PDB file of C-alpha atoms in Angstrom:
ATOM      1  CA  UNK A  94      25.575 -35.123  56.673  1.00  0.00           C
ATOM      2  CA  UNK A  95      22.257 -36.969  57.619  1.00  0.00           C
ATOM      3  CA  UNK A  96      22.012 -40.174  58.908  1.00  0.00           C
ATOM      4  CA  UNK A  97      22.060 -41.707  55.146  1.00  0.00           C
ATOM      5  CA  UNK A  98      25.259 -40.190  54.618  1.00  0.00           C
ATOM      6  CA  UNK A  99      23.742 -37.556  52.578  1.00  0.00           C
ATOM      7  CA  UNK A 100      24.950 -33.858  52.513  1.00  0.00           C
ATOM      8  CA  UNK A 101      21.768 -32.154  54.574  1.00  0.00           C
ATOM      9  CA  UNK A 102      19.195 -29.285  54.125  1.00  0.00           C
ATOM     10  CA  UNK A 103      20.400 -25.721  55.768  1.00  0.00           C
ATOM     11  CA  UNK A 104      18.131 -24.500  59.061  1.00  0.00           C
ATOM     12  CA  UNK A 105      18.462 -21.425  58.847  1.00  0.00           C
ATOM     13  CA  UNK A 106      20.406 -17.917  57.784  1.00  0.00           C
ATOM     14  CA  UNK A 107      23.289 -18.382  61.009  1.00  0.00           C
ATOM     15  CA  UNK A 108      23.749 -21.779  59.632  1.00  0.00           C
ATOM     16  CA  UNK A 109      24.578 -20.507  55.618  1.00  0.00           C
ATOM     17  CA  UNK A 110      26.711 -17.486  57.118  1.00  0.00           C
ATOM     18  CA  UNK A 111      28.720 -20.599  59.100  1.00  0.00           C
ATOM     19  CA  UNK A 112      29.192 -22.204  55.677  1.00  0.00           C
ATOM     20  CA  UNK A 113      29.982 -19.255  53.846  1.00  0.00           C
ATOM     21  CA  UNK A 114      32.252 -18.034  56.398  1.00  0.00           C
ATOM     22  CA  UNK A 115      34.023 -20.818  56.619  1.00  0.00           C
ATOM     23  CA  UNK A 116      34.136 -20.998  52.673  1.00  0.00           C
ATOM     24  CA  UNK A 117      35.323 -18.115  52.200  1.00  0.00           C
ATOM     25  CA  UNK A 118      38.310 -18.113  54.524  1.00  0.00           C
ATOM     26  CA  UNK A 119      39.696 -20.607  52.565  1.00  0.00           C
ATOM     27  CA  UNK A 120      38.185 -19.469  49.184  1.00  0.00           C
ATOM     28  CA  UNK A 121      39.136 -15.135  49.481  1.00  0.00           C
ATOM     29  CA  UNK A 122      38.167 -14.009  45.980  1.00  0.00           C
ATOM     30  CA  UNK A 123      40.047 -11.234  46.381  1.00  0.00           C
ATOM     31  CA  UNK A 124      42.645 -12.786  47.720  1.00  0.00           C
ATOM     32  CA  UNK A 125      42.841 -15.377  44.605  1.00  0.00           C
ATOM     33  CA  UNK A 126      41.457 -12.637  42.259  1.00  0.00           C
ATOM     34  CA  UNK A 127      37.971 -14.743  41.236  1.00  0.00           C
ATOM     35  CA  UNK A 128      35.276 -13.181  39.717  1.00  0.00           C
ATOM     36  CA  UNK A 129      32.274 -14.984  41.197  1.00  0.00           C
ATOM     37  CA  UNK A 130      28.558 -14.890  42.751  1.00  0.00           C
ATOM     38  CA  UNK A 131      26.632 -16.743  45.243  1.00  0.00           C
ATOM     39  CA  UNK A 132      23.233 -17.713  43.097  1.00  0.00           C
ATOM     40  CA  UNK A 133      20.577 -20.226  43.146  1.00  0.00           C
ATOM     41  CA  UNK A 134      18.158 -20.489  46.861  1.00  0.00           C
ATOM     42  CA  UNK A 135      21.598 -19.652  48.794  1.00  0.00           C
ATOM     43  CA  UNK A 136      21.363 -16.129  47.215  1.00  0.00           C
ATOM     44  CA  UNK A 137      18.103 -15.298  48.366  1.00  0.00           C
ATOM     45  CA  UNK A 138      18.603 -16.764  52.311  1.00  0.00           C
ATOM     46  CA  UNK A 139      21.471 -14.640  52.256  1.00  0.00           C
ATOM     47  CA  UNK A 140      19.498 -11.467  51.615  1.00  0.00           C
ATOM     48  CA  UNK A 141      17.137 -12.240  54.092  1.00  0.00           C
ATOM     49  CA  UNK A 142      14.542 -14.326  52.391  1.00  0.00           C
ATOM     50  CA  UNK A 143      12.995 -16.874  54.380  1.00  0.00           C
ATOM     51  CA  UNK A 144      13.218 -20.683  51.789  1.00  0.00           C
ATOM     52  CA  UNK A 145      14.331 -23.948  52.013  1.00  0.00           C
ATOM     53  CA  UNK A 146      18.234 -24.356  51.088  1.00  0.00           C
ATOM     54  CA  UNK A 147      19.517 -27.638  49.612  1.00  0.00           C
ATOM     55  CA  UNK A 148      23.038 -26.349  48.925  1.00  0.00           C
ATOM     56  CA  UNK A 149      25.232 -23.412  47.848  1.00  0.00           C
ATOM     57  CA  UNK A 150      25.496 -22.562  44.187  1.00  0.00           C
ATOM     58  CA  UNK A 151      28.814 -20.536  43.723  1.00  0.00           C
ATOM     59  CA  UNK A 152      28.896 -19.086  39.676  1.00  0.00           C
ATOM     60  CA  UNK A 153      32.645 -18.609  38.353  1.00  0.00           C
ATOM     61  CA  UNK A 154      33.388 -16.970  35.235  1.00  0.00           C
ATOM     62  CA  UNK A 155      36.633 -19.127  34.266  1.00  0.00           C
ATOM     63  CA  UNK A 156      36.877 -22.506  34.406  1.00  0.00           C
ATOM     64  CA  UNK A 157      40.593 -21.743  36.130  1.00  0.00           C
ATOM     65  CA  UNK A 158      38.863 -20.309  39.080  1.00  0.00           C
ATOM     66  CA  UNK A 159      37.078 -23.200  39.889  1.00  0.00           C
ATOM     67  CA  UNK A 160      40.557 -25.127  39.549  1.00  0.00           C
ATOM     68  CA  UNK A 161      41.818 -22.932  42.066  1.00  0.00           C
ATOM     69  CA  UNK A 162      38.819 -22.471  44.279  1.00  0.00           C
ATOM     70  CA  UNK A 163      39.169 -26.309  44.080  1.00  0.00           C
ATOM     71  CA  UNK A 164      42.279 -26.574  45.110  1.00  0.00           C
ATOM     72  CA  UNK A 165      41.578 -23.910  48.326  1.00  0.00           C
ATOM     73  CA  UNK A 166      38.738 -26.430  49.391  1.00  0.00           C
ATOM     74  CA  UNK A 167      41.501 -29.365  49.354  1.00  0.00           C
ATOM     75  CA  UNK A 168      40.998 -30.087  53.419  1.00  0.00           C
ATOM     76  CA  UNK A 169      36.952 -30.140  53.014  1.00  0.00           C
ATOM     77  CA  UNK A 170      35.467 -33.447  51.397  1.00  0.00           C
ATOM     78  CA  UNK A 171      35.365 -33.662  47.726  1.00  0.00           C
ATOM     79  CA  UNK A 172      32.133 -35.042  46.249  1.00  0.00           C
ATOM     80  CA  UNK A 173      32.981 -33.997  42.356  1.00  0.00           C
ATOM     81  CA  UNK A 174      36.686 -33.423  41.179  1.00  0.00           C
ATOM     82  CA  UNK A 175      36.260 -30.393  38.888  1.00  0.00           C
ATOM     83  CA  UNK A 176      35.000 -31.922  35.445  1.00  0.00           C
ATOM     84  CA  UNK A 177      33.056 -31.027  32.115  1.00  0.00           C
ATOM     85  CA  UNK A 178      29.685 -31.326  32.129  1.00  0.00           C
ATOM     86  CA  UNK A 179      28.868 -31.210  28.194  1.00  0.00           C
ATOM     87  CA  UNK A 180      25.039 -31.590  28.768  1.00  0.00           C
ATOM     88  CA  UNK A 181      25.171 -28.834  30.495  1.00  0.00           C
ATOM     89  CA  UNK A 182      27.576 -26.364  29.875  1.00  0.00           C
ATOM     90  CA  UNK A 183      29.693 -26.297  33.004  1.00  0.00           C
ATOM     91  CA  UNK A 184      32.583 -26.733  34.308  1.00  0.00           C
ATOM     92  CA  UNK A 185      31.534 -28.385  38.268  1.00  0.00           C
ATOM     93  CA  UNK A 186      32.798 -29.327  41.126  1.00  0.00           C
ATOM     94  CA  UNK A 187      31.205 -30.208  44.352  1.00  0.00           C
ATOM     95  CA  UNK A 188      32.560 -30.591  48.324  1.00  0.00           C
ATOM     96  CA  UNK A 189      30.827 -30.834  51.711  1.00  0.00           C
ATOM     97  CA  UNK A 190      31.139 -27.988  53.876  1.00  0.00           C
ATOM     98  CA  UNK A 191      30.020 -28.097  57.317  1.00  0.00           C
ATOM     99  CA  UNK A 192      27.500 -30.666  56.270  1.00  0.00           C
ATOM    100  CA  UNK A 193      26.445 -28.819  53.004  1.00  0.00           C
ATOM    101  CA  UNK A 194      26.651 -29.265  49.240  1.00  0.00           C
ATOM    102  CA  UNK A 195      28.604 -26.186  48.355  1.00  0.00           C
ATOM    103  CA  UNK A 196      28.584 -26.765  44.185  1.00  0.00           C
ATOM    104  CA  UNK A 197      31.261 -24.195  42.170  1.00  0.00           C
ATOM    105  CA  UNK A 198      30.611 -23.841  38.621  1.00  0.00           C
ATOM    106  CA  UNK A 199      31.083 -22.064  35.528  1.00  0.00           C
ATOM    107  CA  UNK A 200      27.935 -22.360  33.115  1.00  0.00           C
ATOM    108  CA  UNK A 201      29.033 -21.375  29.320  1.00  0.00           C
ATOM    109  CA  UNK A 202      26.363 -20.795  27.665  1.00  0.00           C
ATOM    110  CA  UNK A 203      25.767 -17.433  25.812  1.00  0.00           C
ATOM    111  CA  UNK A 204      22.758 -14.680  25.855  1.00  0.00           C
ATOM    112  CA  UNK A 205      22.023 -12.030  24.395  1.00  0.00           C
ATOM    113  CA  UNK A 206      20.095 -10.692  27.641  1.00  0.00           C
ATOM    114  CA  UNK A 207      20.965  -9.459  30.951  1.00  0.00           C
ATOM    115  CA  UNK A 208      18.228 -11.232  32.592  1.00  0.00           C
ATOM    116  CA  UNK A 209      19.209 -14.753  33.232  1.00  0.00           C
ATOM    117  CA  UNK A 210      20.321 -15.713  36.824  1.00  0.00           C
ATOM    118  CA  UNK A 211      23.115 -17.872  36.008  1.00  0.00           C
ATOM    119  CA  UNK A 212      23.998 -17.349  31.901  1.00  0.00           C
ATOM    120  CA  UNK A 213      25.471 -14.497  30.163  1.00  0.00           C
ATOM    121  CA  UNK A 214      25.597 -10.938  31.593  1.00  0.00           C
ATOM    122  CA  UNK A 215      23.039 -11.256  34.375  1.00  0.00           C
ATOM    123  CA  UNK A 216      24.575 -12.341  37.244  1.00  0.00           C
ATOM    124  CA  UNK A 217      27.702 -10.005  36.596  1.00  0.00           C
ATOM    125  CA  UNK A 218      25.671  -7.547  36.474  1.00  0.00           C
ATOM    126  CA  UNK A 219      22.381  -7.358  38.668  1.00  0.00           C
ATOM    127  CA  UNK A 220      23.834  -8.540  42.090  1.00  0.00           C
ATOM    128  CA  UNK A 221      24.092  -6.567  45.693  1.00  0.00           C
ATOM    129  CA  UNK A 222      26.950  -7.240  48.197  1.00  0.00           C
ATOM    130  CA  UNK A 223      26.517  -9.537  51.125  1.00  0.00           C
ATOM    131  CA  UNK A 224      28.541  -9.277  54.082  1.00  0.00           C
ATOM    132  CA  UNK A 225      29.678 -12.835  55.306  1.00  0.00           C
ATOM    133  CA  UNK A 226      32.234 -12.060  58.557  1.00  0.00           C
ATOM    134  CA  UNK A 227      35.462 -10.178  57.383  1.00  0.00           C
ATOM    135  CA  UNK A 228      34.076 -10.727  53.583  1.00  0.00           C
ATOM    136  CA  UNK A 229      31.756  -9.392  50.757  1.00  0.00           C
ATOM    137  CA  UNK A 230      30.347 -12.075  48.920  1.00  0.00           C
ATOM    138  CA  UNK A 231      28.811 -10.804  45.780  1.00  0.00           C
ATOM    139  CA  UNK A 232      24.926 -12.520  45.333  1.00  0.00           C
ATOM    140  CA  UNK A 233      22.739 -11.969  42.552  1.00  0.00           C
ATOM    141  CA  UNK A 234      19.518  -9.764  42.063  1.00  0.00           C
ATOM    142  CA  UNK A 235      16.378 -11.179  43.628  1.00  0.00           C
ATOM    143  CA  UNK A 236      14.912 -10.009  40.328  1.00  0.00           C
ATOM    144  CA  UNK A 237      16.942 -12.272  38.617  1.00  0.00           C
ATOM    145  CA  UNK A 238      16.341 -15.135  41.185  1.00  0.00           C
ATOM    146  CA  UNK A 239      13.018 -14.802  41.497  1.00  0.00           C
ATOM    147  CA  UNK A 240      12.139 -15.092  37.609  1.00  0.00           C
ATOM    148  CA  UNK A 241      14.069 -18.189  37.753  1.00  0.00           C
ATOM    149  CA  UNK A 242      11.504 -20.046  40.205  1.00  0.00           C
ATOM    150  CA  UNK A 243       8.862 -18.578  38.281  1.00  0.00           C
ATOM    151  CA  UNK A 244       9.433 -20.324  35.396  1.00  0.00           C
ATOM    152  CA  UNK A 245      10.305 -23.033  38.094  1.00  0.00           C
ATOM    153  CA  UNK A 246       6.992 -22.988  39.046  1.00  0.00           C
ATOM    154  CA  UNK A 247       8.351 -23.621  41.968  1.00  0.00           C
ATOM    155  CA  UNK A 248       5.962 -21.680  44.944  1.00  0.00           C
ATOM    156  CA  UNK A 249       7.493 -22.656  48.128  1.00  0.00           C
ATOM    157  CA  UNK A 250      10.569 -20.821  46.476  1.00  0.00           C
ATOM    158  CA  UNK A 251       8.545 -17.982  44.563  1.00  0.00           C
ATOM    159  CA  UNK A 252       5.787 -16.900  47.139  1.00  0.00           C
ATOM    160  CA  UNK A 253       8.777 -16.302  50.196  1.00  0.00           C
ATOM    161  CA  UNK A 254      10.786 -14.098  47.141  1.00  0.00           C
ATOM    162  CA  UNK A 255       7.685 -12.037  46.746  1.00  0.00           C
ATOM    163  CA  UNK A 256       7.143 -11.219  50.120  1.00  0.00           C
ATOM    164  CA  UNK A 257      10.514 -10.499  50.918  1.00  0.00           C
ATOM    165  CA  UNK A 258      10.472  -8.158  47.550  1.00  0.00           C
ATOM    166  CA  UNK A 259       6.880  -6.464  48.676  1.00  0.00           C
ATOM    167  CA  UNK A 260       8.195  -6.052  52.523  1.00  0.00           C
ATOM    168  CA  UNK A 261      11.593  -4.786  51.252  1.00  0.00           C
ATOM    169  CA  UNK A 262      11.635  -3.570  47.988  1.00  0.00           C
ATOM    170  CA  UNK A 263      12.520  -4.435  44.603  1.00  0.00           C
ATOM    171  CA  UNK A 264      13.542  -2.877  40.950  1.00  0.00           C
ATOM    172  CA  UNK A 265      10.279  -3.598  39.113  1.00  0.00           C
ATOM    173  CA  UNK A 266      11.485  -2.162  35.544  1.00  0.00           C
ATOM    174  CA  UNK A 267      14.071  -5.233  35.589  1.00  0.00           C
ATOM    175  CA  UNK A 268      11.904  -7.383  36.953  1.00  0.00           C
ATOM    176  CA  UNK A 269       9.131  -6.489  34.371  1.00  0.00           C
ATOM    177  CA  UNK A 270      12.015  -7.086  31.895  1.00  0.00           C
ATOM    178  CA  UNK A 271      13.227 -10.536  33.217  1.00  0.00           C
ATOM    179  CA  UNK A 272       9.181 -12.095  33.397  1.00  0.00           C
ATOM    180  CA  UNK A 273       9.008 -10.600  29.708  1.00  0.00           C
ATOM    181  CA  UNK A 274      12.279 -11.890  28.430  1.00  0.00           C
ATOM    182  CA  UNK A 275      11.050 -15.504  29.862  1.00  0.00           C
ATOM    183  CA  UNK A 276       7.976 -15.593  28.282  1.00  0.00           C
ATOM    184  CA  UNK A 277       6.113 -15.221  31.639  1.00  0.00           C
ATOM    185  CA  UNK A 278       2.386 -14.992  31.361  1.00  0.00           C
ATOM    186  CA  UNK A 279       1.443 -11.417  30.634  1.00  0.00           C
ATOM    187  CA  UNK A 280      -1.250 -11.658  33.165  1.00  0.00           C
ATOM    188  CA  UNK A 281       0.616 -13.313  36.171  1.00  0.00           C
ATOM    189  CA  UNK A 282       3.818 -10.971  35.255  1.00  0.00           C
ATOM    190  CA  UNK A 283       1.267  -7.738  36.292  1.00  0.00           C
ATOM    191  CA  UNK A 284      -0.217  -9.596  39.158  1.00  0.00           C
ATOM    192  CA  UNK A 285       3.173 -10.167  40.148  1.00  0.00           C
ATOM    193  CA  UNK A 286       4.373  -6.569  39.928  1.00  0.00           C
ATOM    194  CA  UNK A 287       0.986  -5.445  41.692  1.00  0.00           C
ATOM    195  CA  UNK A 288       1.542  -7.732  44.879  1.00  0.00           C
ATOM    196  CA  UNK A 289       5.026  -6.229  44.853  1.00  0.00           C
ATOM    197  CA  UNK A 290       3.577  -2.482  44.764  1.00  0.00           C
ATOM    198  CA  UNK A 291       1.185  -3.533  47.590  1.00  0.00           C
ATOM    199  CA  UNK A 292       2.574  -1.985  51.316  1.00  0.00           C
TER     200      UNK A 292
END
């Protein structure tokens, strides 16, 4: 917390592996058989991408598993009781973990792409493994994540993504496919993909 009594920005990668770690000990999904992923800014810090973190975004697929993911985060302070956010589509809760909005959701809303960071297949199916202590935490695509700031236009979050992509690698043909499916512009989608190809 901050000195308003406000959950606080993360410093740093060691400081989102403390949270995580410490989430995960009490939330195992293996142990409690969740299907989930680690999206939104979190996602990226934890595959090495240098960008500011408000808070960890954990995606559930059943509304049960954030009841019981919940209920594992009893002795950690409780900012939103698990409720249904009809605006949105989501079924959300919220605690405090070591100082940090962690936020579990569901979001139920359909697609009919693979290409969307948070809705239908994506997530569940672009994603690379994380290692966080004694656990794998499942984390979605960069592809995926950085489309999402694209269309954002968000470039303190979209310009580290790049780099990290160009320095490290990236799978262009879905990332070509996520820009096009989101009605990037056709000209900033191949600058994009040539900044990537550029060692």
């Amino acid at each position: 917390m901050d000195h308003n009594g406000r959950a606080r920005t993360l410093t740093g990668p060691a400081e989102l592996q403390n949270v995580l770690s410490l989430l995960l000990d009490q939330v195992d999904p293996d142990a409690l058989g969740l299907d989930c992923r680690l999206v939104g800014t979190g996602a990226a810090l934890a595959q090495g991408v240098q960008l500011p973190v408000n808070d960890v975004d954990i995606l559930m697929i059943r509304r049960g598993d954030v009841d019981r993911a919940a209920a594992a985060l009893s002795g950690f302070p409780c900012r939103d009781s698990p409720v249904w956010l009809p605006d949105a589509r989501q079924y959300f809760a919220r605690f405090e973990v070591a100082g940090i909005e962690v936020e579990i959701s569901t979001v139920e809303r359909s697609a009919d792409i693979d290409t969307l960071e948070c809705v239908g297949r994506g997530p569940w199916e672009h994603f690379v493994g994380v290692g966080v202590g004694r656990h794998l935490l499942l984390a979605v695509g960069l592809e995926l994540r950085l489309v999402t700031e694209l269309v954002r236009d968000r470039p303190d979050r979209y310009e580290p993504l790049m780099e990290h992509m160009r320095l490290h690698g990236a799978d262009l043909p879905l990332l070509r496919k996520a820009m096009g499916e989101r009605a990037v512009d056709p000209a900033w989608q191949e600058h994009i993909l040539d900044q990537l190809q550029q060692h």
